[in-house]
Amino acid sequence: MSTTAAPPSQEGGFTRRDFLRRLGYAAAVTVAAGGLGLWRHDAQGPVVQSPKKVLSGLGDFSLPNFRGEAGKMAIAEGLDRAQTVGRGLEALGGMGAFIQAGDSVLIKVNAAFATPPALGATTHPELLAAVAKLCFQAGASQVLVTDNPINDPLTCFRISGLEAAAKQVGAQLILPRPALFQPVSLPTGRLLQQWPTLAGVFTGVSKVILLSPVKDHQRAGASMTLKNIYGFLGGRRNIFHQDINGIITELALLLKPTLCILDGTVAMVTNGPTGGSLSDLKETGAMVIATDPVAADAVGVEILGRRLDDIPYIRMAAAAGAGLADYERLKPVVIPAK
Amino acid sequence: MRIVTVRRISQGFFFLLLLWLAVVATVGTSWWQLRGWPINWLLELAPLTAVATLLATGTLYGSLLWALVAIILTAFLGRFFCGFVCPVGAMNQCLGWLSRRGHDPLERVAANRFAGAQALKYYFLFFLLLLAFMGTVQTGLIDPLPLIYRSINLAILPLVDARLNGPRFYVSVWLLGLIFLTVAALNLLRPRFFCRYLCPLGAFFGLLASLSPWRLGKQEAGKCGDCRLCEEFCEGACRPSAAIITGECVLCLNCLDRCPAGRITFANRPSAAGEQGLPDLSRRGLILAGTGLLMAPLWQRGGLSGDNRDPLLLRPPGALEEDRFLARCIRCGQCMRVCPANIIQPALLEAGIQGLWSPVINYRLGRSGCQPTCIACGQVCPTAAIRPLSVPEKLGVADFADQGPVRIGTAFIDRGRCLPWAMERPCLVCQEVCPVSPKAIFPRLAFEVIRDGGDLEAWMFGREIEMEAPLPTRVNLASGDYFVGIMAQPELGLRRILRHHDDRLVVEGPPAPSGMPAERVTLDIVVKLDRPHVDPTRCIGCGMCERECPVAGQRAIRVFNENESRAQAGRLLL
């Protein structure tokens, strides 16, 4: 501190008050820097991963009265998708049995590749339009359509005709973007730990419908309903091909859909899951509608002309409690073509 | 004692302290090695590192709290750090003085005239702080403490301490040396050129000092002639003869010492001749500095911390994932100095321009791979860009058994270059030096007919063989790795060659009973090869294999950053 009273300077008119003001400034710097420093002090050092909110799954959207052996299944035969899906649903009590007024419905399509609908590598746009329309008719307040495809998302939705189909019936397309991904650690999962998933699209959603084509798949045996859930994964998910049956089994536990619609109108029987030629396709004329994704895929295996032994994940998913591999126990209603 | 003598002693002390702390930053148990010496203390005291990492991470790590001492003292007293502590300032001051010996006073006064360009360092400061705010800490490139630590650690000490610590190599260190020499040589243009025009730390202190209660100034105005002796040795070029620029004053106190009339004081009132806090900062300069807000997002466009990362970019064990790493690393070179294997190297562009001089591992240089029980780099890192691992955590034992060892990357075998894979030569050095237990590199046995060694006609008499044609002499057939047999009839078995002379071989087996005639046979000469394979679930990327691989150029086994612990992006295995 100054020992003599500061003489007012001729030029500056400096007074003791000015000095005190500057002292106040220095004291403020001391308090601010000291406070901030001590408050933000980190003696331990950073942790390995920045903690993020981790989900335990994407949700259970199944209807309680359609679980297990009470599940419902219809198989409608024919080649007109709008017709077969409508008749199949009718046999299960109509779309109104699954979708009620005010429901916000998320439709997960398979839009994996940027190929035209005729090549059968993606969910058929006519099917999407028909199902979304039925949802709206049942009173759905909104219908969302999404997938995290393998090729560029927007191109996939465009070329596959799914974007136009959604637009045509008033459904809203959600393209994957970083903000929509959140890590999931499946409690019983060995593979799905801290893995980014497209969880953001489920905000406000009350019902989930999986719309999947029936396709050949070299590594997995077949790509149908359960493999379609793979499209909710983000990150460098292809490391999971080291254990494809394991990951599909966990996917069956990651999400329980309200309804599964497996489109076997035309099946991709060779060169899957990309196809690329009309000669890879075969008219199989079946539309499977089921509440149980495992049972739906068990039918899909037959549509492809394969055996359950060829596709281990179906029995593994059933053993994990995701559904029934023995679909006959659901007493499927078979509706022959008119 | 004169105050400037005190200052010189202080400067000398801190300069020697810096050198000493650099010298002791080596792993060992001698008193002149790392034994609790506070080797980062000067780095921690200079507050720019603390401020930048606080902006970038929201936290202030460990001993960076020392920065508070410098900040608070500066807020009260001005830039004491520049005048009394900073080793770069001391070096510059000394060189500026040496290079002007014999100049006449007017020349000196001219060299110390205030220049508007001194505002440049404030723009640098704002630019760097905005970068830090956007998550990338780049202060260390020009902050004088990291700069001198880096220069001494990587460029100077390796030239002089080879006898103590062995020869040390640093990639592209010529550039660091050149920059250091440039900083020194700039003193020829102006005394303390770096301090006046470039130093962002000085600018930070200048901001704090511009309002400090105690400052230098004239006691009375209007009485001076034009002797300007106060500016003859003015280190800050802060204009003490007229309206002093308080933020530019580095407290060299030469003015106070030189004024023949004793009119200059360090007091709690402003200069009677008027004063100014900071140099005039132009809007244009501040706008240019504002581009710091843009640079980090632009760098992120390159995707170098994600999908587009360089697969050869290996960071020291414990390094945070790339974005968080660059929010802390100040490129001080402490990890590179301390690494006993000398494998931590300053990056040029491996990590992008934003990773210039950050630590990367290079297993071609140095003395060994990353030694499993060494944790020196993380322990010396002043900002925890490399986390301070414990040995159990690095090894993944005891409390850390669940998470497994810290992996730097994964070794991949280049089968086109590997001796047993491509050149029918036994080797297996990589498996031998693999320090993991059980080993991450394992052999698979193969037998191959050597070149020109197939379908050879021979006479066989028990264990002695006489060939029809001379045998290949490129390899030592009696080395124990070579056998004779018939590959098409494996059931007959292979017999190890014990001796070889010209066209005669002796192989394992019983001698022929006497009287038995020699047998005419067709033989293959076969080499036994242990071919290395990497078990990626065990490999920790320590690089012992790459380091020791006898294929000396492009090694036949190399570590890439797949599966490194720090990044989910590079995950290889389920």
Short mmCIF file of C-alpha atoms in Angstrom, two decimals, chain B residues 65 67 79 136 165 178 199 215 287 309-310 315 377 390 398 501 523 543 569:
data_model
loop_
_atom_site.label_atom_id
_atom_site.label_comp_id
_atom_site.label_asym_id
_atom_site.label_seq_id
_atom_site.Cartn_x
_atom_site.Cartn_y
_atom_site.Cartn_z
CA LEU B 65 -3.01 -24.14 -11.17
CA ALA B 67 -0.78 -20.21 -13.67
CA ARG B 79 4.69 -8.16 -16.65
CA THR B 136 -8.18 -27.03 -30.67
CA ASN B 165 21.60 -40.57 -22.74
CA LEU B 178 15.61 -23.40 -37.60
CA CYS B 199 4.67 -13.47 -28.19
CA ARG B 215 3.36 0.52 -12.80
CA ILE B 287 -11.30 -9.32 -37.68
CA ARG B 309 -7.54 -40.64 -40.02
CA ASP B 310 -4.09 -41.73 -41.08
CA ARG B 315 -0.22 -41.86 -30.37
CA CYS B 377 5.11 -40.12 -21.30
CA SER B 390 -0.36 -46.52 -13.88
CA ALA B 398 -5.22 -56.06 -11.16
CA HIS B 501 29.21 -81.32 -48.48
CA LEU B 523 13.97 -86.44 -53.28
CA GLY B 543 5.89 -52.27 -31.97
CA ALA B 569 -13.49 -45.25 -34.65
#
